[in-house]
PDB file of C-alpha atoms and ligand atoms in Angstrom:
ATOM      1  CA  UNK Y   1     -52.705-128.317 -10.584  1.00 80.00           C
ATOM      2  CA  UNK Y   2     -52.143-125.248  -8.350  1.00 92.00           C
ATOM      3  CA  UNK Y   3     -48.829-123.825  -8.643  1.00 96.00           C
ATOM      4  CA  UNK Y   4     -49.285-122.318  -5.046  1.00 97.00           C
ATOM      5  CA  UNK Y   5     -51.564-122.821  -2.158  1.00 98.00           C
ATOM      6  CA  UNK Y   6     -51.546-120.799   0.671  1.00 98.00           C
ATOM      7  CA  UNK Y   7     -54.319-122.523   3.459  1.00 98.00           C
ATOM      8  CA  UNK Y   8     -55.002-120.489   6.612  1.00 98.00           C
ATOM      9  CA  UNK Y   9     -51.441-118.973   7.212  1.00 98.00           C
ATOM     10  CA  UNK Y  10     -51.770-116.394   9.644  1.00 98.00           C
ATOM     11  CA  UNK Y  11     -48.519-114.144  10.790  1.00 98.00           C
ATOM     12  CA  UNK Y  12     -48.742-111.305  14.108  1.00 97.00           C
ATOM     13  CA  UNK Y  13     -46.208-108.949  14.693  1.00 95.00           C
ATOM     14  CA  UNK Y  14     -46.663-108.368  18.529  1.00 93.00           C
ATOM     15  CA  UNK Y  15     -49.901-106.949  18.772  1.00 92.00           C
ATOM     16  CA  UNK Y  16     -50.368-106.612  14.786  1.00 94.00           C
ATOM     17  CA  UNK Y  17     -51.725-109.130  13.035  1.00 96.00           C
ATOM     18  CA  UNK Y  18     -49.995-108.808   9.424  1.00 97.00           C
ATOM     19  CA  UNK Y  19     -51.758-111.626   8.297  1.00 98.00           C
ATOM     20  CA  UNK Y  20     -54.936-113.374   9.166  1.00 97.00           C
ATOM     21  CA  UNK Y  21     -55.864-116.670   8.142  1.00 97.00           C
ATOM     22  CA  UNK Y  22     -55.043-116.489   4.522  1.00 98.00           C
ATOM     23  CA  UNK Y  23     -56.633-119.147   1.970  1.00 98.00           C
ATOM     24  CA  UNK Y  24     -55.103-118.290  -1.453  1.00 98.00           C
ATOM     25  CA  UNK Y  25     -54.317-120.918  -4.611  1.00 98.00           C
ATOM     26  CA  UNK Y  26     -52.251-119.828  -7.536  1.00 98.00           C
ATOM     27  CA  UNK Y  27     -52.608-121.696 -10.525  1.00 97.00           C
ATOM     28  CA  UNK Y  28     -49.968-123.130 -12.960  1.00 96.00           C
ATOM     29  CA  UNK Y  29     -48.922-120.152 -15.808  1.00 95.00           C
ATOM     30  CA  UNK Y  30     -51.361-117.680 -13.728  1.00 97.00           C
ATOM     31  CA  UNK Y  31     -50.303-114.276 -12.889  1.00 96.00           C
ATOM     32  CA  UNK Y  32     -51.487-112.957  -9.691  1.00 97.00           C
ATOM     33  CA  UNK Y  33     -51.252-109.785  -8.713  1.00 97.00           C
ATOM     34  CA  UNK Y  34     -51.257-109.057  -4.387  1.00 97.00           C
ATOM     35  CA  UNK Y  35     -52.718-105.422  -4.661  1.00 96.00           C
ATOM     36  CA  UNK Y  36     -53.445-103.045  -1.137  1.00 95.00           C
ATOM     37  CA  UNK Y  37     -51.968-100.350   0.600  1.00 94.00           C
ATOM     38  CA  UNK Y  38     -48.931-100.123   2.866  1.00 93.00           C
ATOM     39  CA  UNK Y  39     -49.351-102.477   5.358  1.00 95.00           C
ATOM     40  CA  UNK Y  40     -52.237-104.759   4.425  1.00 96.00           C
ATOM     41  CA  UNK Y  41     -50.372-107.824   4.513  1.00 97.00           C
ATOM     42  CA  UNK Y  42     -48.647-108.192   0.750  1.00 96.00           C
ATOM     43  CA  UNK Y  43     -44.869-108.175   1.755  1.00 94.00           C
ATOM     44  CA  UNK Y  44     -46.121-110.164   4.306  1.00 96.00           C
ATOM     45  CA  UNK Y  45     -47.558-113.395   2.442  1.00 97.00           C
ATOM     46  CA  UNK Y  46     -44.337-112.858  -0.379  1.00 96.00           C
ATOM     47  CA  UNK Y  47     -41.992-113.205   2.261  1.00 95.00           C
ATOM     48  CA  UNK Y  48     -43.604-116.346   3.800  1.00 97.00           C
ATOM     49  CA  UNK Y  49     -43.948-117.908   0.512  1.00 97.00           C
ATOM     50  CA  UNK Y  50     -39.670-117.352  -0.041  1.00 95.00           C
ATOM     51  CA  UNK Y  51     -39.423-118.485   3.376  1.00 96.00           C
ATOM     52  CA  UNK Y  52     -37.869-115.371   4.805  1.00 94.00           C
ATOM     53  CA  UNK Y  53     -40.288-115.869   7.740  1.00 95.00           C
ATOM     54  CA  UNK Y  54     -41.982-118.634   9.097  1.00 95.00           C
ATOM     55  CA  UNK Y  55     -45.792-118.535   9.300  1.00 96.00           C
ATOM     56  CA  UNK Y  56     -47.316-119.014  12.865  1.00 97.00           C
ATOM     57  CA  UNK Y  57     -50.574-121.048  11.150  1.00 97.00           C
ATOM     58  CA  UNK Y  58     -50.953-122.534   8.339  1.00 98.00           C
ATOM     59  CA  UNK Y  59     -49.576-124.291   5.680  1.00 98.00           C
ATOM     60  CA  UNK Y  60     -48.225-123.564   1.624  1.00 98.00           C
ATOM     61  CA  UNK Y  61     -47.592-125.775  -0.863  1.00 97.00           C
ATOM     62  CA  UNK Y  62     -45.728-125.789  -3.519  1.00 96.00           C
ATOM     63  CA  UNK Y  63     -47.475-128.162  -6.685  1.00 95.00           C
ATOM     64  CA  UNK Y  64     -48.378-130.779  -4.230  1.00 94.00           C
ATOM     65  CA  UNK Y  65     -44.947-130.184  -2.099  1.00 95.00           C
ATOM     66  CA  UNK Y  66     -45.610-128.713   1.506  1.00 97.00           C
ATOM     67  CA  UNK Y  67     -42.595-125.928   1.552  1.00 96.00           C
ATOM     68  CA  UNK Y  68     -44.175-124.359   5.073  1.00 96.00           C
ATOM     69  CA  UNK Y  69     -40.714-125.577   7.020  1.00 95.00           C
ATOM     70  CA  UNK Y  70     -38.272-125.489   4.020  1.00 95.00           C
ATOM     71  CA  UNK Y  71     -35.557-123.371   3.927  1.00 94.00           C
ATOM     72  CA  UNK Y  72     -35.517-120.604   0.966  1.00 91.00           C
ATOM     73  CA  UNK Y  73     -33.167-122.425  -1.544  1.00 87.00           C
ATOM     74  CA  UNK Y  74     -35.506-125.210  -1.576  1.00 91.00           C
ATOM     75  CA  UNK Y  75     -38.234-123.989  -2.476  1.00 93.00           C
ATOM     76  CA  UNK Y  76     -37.788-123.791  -6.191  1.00 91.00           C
ATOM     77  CA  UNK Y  77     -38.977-120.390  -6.628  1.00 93.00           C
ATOM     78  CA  UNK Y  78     -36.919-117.006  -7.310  1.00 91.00           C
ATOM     79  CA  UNK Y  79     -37.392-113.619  -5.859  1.00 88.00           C
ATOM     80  CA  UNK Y  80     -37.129-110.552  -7.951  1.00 84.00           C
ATOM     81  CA  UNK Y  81     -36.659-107.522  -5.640  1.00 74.00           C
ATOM     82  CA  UNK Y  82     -38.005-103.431  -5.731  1.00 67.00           C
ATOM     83  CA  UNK Y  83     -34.391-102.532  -5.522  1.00 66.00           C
ATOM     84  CA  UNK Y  84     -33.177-105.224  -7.836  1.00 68.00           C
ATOM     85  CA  UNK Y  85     -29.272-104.609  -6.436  1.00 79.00           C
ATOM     86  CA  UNK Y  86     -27.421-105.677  -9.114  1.00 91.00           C
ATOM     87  CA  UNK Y  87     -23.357-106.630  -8.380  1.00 93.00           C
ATOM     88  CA  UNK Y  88     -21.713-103.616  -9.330  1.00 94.00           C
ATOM     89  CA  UNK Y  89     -18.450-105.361  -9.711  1.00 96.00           C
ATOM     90  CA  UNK Y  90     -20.116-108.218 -11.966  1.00 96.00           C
ATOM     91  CA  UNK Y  91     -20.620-107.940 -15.540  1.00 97.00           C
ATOM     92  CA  UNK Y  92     -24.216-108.481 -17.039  1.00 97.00           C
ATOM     93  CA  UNK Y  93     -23.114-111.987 -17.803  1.00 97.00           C
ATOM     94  CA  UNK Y  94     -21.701-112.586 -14.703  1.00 96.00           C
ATOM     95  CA  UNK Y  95     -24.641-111.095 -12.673  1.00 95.00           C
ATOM     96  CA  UNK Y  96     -27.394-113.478 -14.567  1.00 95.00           C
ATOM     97  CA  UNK Y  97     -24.754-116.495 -14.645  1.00 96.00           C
ATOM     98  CA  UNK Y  98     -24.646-115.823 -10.520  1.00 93.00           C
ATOM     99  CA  UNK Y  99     -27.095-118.402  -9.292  1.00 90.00           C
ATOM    100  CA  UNK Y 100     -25.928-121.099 -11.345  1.00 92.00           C
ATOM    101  CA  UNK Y 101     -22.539-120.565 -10.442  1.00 91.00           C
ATOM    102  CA  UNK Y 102     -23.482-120.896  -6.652  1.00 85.00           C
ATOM    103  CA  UNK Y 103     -25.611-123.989  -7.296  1.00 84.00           C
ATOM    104  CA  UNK Y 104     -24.078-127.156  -5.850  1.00 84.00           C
ATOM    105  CA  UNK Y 105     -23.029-129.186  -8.200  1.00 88.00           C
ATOM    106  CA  UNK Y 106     -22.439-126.512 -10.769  1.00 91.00           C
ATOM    107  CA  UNK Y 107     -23.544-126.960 -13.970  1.00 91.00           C
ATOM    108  CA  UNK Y 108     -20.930-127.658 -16.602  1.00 94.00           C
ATOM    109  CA  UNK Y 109     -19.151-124.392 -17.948  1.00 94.00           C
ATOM    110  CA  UNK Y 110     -20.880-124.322 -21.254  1.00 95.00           C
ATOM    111  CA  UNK Y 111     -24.109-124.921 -19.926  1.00 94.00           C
ATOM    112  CA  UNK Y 112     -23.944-122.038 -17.928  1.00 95.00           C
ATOM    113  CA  UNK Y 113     -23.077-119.863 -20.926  1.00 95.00           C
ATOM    114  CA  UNK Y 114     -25.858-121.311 -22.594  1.00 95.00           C
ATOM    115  CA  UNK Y 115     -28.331-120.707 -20.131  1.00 94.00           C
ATOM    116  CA  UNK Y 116     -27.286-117.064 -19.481  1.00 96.00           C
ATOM    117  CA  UNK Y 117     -27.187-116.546 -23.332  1.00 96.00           C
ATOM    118  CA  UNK Y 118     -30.708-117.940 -24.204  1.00 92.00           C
ATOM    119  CA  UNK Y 119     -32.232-115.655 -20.744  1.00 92.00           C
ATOM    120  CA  UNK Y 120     -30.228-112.494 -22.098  1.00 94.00           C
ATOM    121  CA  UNK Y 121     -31.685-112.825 -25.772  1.00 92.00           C
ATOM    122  CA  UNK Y 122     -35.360-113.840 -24.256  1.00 88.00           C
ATOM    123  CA  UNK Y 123     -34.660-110.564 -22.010  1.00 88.00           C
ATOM    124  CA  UNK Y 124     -33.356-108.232 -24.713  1.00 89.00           C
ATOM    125  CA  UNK Y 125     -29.982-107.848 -23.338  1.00 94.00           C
ATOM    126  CA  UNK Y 126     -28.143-110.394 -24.935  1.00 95.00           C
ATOM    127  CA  UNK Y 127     -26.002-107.697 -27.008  1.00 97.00           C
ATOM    128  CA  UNK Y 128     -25.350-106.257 -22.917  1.00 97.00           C
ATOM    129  CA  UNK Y 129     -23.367-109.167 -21.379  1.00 97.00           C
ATOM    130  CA  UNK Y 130     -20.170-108.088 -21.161  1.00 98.00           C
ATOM    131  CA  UNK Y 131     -21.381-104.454 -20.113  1.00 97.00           C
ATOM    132  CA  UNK Y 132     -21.356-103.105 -15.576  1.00 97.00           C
ATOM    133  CA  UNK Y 133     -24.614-102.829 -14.171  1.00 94.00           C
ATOM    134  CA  UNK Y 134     -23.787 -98.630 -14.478  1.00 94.00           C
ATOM    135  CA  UNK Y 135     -22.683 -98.907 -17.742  1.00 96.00           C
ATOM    136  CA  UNK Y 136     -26.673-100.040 -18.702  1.00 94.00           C
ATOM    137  CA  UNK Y 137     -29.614 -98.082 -18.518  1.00 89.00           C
ATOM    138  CA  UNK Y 138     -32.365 -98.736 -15.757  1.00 84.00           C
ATOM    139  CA  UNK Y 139     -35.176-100.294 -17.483  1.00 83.00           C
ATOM    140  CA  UNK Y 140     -31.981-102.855 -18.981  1.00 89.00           C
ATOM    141  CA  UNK Y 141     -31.106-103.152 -15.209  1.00 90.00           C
ATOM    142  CA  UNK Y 142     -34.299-104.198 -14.328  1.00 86.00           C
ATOM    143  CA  UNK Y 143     -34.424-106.792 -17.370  1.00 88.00           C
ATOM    144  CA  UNK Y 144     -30.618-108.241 -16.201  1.00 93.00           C
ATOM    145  CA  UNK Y 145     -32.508-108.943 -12.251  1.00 90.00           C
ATOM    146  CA  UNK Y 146     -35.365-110.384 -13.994  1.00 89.00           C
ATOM    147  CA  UNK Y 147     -32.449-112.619 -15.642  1.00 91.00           C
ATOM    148  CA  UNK Y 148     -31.005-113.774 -12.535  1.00 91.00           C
ATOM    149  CA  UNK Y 149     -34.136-115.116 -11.374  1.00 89.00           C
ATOM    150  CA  UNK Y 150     -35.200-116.641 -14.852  1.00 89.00           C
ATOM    151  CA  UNK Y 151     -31.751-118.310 -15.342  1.00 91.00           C
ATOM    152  CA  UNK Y 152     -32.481-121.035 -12.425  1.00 88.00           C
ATOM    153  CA  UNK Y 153     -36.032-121.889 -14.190  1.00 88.00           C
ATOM    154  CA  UNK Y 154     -38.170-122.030 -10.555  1.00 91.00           C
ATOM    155  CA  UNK Y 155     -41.261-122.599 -10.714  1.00 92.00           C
ATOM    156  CA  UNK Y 156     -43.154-119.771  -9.444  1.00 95.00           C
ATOM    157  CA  UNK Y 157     -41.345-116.072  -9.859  1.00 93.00           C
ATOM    158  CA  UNK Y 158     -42.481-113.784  -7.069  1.00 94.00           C
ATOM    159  CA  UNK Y 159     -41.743-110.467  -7.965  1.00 91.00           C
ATOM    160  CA  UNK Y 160     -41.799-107.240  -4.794  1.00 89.00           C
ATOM    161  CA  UNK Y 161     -42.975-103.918  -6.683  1.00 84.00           C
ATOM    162  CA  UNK Y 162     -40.054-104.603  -9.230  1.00 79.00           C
ATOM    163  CA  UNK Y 163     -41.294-101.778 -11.734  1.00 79.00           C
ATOM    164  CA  UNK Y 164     -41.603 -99.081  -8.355  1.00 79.00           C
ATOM    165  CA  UNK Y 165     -38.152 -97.210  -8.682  1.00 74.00           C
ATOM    166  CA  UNK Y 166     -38.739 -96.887 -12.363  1.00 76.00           C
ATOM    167  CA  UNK Y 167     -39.657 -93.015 -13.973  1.00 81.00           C
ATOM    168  CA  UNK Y 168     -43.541 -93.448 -15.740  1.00 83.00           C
ATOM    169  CA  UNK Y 169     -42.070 -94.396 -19.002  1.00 83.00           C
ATOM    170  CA  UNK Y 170     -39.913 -96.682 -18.754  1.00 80.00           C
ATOM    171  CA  UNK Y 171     -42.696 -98.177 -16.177  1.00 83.00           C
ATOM    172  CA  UNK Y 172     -45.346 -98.415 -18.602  1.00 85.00           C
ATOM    173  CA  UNK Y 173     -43.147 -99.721 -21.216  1.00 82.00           C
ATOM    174  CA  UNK Y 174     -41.717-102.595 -18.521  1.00 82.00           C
ATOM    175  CA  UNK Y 175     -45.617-103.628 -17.955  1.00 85.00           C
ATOM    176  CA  UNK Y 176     -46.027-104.318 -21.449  1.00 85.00           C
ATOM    177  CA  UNK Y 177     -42.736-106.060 -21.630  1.00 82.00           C
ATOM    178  CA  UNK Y 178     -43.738-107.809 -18.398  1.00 85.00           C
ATOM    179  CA  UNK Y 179     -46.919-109.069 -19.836  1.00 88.00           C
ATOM    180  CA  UNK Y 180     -45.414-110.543 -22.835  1.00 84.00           C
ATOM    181  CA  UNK Y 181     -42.624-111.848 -21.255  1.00 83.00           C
ATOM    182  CA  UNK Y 182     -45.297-114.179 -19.439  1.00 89.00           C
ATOM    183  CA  UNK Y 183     -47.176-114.731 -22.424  1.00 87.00           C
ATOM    184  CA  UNK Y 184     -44.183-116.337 -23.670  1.00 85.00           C
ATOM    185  CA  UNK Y 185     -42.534-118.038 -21.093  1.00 83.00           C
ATOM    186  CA  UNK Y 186     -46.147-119.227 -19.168  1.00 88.00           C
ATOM    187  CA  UNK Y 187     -44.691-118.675 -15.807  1.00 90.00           C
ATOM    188  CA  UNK Y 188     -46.520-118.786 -12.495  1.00 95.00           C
ATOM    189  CA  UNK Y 189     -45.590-114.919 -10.884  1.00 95.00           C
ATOM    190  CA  UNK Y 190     -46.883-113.690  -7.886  1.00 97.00           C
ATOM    191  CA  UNK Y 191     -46.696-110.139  -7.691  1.00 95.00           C
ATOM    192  CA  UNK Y 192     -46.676-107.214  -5.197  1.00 95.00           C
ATOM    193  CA  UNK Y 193     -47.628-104.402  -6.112  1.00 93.00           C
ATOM    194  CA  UNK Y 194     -49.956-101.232  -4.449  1.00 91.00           C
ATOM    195  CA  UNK Y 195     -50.516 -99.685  -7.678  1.00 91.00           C
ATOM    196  CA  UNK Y 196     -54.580-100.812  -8.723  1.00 92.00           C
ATOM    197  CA  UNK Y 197     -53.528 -99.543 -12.486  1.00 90.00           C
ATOM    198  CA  UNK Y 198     -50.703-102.095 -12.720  1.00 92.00           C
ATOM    199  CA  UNK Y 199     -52.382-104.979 -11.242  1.00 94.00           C
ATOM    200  CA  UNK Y 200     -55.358-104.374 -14.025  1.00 93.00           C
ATOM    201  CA  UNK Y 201     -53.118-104.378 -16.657  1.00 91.00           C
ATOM    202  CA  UNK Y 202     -50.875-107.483 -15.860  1.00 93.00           C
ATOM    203  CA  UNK Y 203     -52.665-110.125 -13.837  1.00 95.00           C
ATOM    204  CA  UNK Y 204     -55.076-112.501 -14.458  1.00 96.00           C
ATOM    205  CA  UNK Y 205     -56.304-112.455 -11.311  1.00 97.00           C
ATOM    206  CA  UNK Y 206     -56.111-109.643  -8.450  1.00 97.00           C
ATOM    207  CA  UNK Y 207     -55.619-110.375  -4.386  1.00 97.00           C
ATOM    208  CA  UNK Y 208     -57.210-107.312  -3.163  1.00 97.00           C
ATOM    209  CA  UNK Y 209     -55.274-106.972   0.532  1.00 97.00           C
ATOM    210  CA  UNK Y 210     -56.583-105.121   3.497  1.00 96.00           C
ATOM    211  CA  UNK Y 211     -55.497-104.757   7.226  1.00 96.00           C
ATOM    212  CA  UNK Y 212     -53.942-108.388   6.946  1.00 97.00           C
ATOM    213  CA  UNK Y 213     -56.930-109.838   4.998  1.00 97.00           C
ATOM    214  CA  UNK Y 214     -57.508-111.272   1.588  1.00 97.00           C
ATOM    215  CA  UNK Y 215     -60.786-109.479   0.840  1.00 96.00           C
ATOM    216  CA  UNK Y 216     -61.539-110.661  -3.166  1.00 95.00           C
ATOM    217  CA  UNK Y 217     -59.806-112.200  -5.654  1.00 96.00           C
ATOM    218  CA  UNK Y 218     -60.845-111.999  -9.109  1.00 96.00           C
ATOM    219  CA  UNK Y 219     -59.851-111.501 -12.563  1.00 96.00           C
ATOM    220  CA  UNK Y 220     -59.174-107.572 -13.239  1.00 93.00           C
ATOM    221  CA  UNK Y 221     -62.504-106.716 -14.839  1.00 89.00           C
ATOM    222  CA  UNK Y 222     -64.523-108.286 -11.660  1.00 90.00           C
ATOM    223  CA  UNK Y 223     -62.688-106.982  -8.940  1.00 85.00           C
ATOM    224  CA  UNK Y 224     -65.208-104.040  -7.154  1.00 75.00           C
ATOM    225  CA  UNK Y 225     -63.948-101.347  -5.761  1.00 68.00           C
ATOM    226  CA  UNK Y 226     -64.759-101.482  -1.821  1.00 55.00           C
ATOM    227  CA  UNK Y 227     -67.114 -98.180  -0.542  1.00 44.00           C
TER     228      UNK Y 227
HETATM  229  P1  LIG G 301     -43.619-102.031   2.258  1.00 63.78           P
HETATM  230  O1  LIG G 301     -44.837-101.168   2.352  1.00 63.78           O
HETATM  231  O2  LIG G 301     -42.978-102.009   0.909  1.00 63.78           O
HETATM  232  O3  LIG G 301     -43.818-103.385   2.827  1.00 63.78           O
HETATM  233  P2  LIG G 301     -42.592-100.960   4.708  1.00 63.78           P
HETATM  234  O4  LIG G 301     -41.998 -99.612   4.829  1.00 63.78           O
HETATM  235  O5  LIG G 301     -43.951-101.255   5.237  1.00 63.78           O
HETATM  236  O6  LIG G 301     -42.521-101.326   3.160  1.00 63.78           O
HETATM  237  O7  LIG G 301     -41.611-102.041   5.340  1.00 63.78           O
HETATM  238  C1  LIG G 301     -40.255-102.053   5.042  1.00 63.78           C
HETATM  239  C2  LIG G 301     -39.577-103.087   5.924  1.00 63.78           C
HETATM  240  O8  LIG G 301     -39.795-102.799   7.312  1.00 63.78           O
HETATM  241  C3  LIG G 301     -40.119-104.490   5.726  1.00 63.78           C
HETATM  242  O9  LIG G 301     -39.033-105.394   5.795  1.00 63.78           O
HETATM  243  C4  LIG G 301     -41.069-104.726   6.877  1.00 63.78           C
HETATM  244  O10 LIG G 301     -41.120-106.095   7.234  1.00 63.78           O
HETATM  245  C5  LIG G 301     -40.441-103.884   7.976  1.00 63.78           C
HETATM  246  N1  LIG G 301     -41.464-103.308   8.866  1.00 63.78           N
HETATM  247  C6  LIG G 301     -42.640-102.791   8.505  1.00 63.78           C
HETATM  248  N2  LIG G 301     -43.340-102.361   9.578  1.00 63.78           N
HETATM  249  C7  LIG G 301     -42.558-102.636  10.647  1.00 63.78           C
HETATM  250  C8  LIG G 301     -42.721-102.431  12.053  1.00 63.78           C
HETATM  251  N3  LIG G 301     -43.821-101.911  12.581  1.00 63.78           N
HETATM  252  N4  LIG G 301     -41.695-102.824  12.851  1.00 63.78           N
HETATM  253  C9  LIG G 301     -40.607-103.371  12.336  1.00 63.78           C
HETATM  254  N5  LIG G 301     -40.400-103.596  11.032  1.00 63.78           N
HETATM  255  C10 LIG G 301     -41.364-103.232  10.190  1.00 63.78           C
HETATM  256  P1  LIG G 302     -47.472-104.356   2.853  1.00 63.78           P
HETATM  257  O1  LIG G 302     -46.484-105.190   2.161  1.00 63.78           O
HETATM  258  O2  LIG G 302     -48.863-104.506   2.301  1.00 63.78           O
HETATM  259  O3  LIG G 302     -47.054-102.926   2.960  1.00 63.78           O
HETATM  260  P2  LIG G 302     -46.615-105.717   5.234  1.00 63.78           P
HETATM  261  O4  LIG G 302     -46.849-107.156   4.987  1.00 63.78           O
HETATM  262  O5  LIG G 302     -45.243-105.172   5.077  1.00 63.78           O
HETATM  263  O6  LIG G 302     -47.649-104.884   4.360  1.00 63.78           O
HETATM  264  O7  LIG G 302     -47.085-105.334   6.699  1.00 63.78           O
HETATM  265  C1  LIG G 302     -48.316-105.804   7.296  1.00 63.78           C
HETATM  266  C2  LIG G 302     -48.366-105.322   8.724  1.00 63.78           C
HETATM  267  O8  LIG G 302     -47.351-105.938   9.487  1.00 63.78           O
HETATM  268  C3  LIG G 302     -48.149-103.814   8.890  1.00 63.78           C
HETATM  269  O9  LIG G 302     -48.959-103.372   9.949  1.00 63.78           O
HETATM  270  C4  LIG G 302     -46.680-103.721   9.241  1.00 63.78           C
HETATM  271  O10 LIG G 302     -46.394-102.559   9.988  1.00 63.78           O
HETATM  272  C5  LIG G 302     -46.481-104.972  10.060  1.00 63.78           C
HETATM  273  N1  LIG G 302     -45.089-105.480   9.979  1.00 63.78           N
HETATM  274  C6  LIG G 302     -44.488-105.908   8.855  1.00 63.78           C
HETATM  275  N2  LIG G 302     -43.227-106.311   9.122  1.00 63.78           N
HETATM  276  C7  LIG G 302     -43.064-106.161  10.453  1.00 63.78           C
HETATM  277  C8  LIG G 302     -41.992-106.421  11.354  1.00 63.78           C
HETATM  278  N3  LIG G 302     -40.835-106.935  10.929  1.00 63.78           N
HETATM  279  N4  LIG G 302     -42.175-106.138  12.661  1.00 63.78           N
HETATM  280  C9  LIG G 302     -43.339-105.637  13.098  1.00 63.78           C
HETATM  281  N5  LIG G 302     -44.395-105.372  12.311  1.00 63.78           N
HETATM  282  C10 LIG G 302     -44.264-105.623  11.001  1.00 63.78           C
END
């Protein structure tokens, strides 16, 4: 079963067409990297798959569930952001515990703790909760916004250059954690990224985006570079 299916969704700006006529299928527990350059169409197909834009052709599916006209919040998925904004004024526990607490109905108290507990020590950070976002260092930051989207359990993570406003180190030590952090939990992530290094390393298979078109997708060792 595909996880995602995008089937000829095309998106213009105006005169710019930031999208043409993708056909794209993400399979359950696959990791799929949406690699390209500024502007070839990545934010693009992310933000029509969280519904923060509506597609002018087309249609996606979610499993077998056509999402195209669904508002965000139904779409069971969870968006991890490049400038994963924390609340400053929330703890760590608080912060993770955030979309659960917003859910209607809310989940029982001790269900929430247990929820946020079990993400926190699958995350690392479980020693952190009671800790400000500026009390943490960035890398933990980054593993508290991953959190907040784990701690609702969607079914596909989509995740915008999250490792982009890291320094090298903690970046390359984030893609490893990254990678086993799917190898555990078998999610289905789509993920944005314009870094060809990064894509290699964590996908199994590669979008390569250009000028609003999908032009291969393949697993990392197959994808050709393009003259
Ligand atoms: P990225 O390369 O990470 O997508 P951009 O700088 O291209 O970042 O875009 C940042 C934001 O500006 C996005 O929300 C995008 O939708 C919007 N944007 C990009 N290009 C234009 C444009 N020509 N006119 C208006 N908004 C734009
Ligand atoms: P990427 O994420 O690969 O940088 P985008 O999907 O943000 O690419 O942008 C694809 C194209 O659409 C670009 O030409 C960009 O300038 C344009 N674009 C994106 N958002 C907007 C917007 N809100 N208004 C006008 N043009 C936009």
């Amino acid at each position: 079963m595909s996880a995602v299916t995008f089937s000829n969704v095309s998106k213009r700006y105006g005169a710019v067409t930031a999208l043409d006529n993708l056909d794209l299928t993400v399979g359950d527990g696959e990791f799929v990297s949406l690699l390209g350059p500024s502007g070839s169409g990545k934010s693009t197909t992310l933000n029509l798959l969280a519904g923060l834009m509506a597609a002018d052709t087309g249609t996606i599916h979610i499993g077998d569930r056509d999402i195209t006209h669904l508002p965000p919040e139904q779409r069971d998925l969870a968006m991890v952001f490049q400038n994963y904004a924390l609340y400053p004024h929330m703890t760590v526990a608080e912060n993770i515990a955030f979309p659960l607490e917003a859910r209607k109905p809310r989940p029982e108290k001790s269900e929430i703790e247990r929820r946020v507990e079990r993400v926190a020590e699958t995350l690392g950070v479980g020693n952190l909760l009671a800790r400000y976002p500026k009390e943490i260092s960035g890398g933990q930051q980054q593993r508290v916004a991953l959190g907040r989207a784990m701690v609702r359990d969607p079914r596909v993570f989509l995740l915008d250059e999250p490792l982009s406003n890291l320094d090298a180190r903690l970046r390359v030590r984030m893609r490893r954690d990254l990678k086993e952090l799917h190898r555990q939990l078998g999610s289905t992530i789509v993920y944005v990224t314009h870094d060809q290094s990064e894509a290699m390393t964590l996908s199994d298979r590669v979008a390569v985006f250009a000028q609003g078109k999908l032009q291969q997708v393949a697993p990392p060792l197959e994808i050709y570079n393009n003259p």
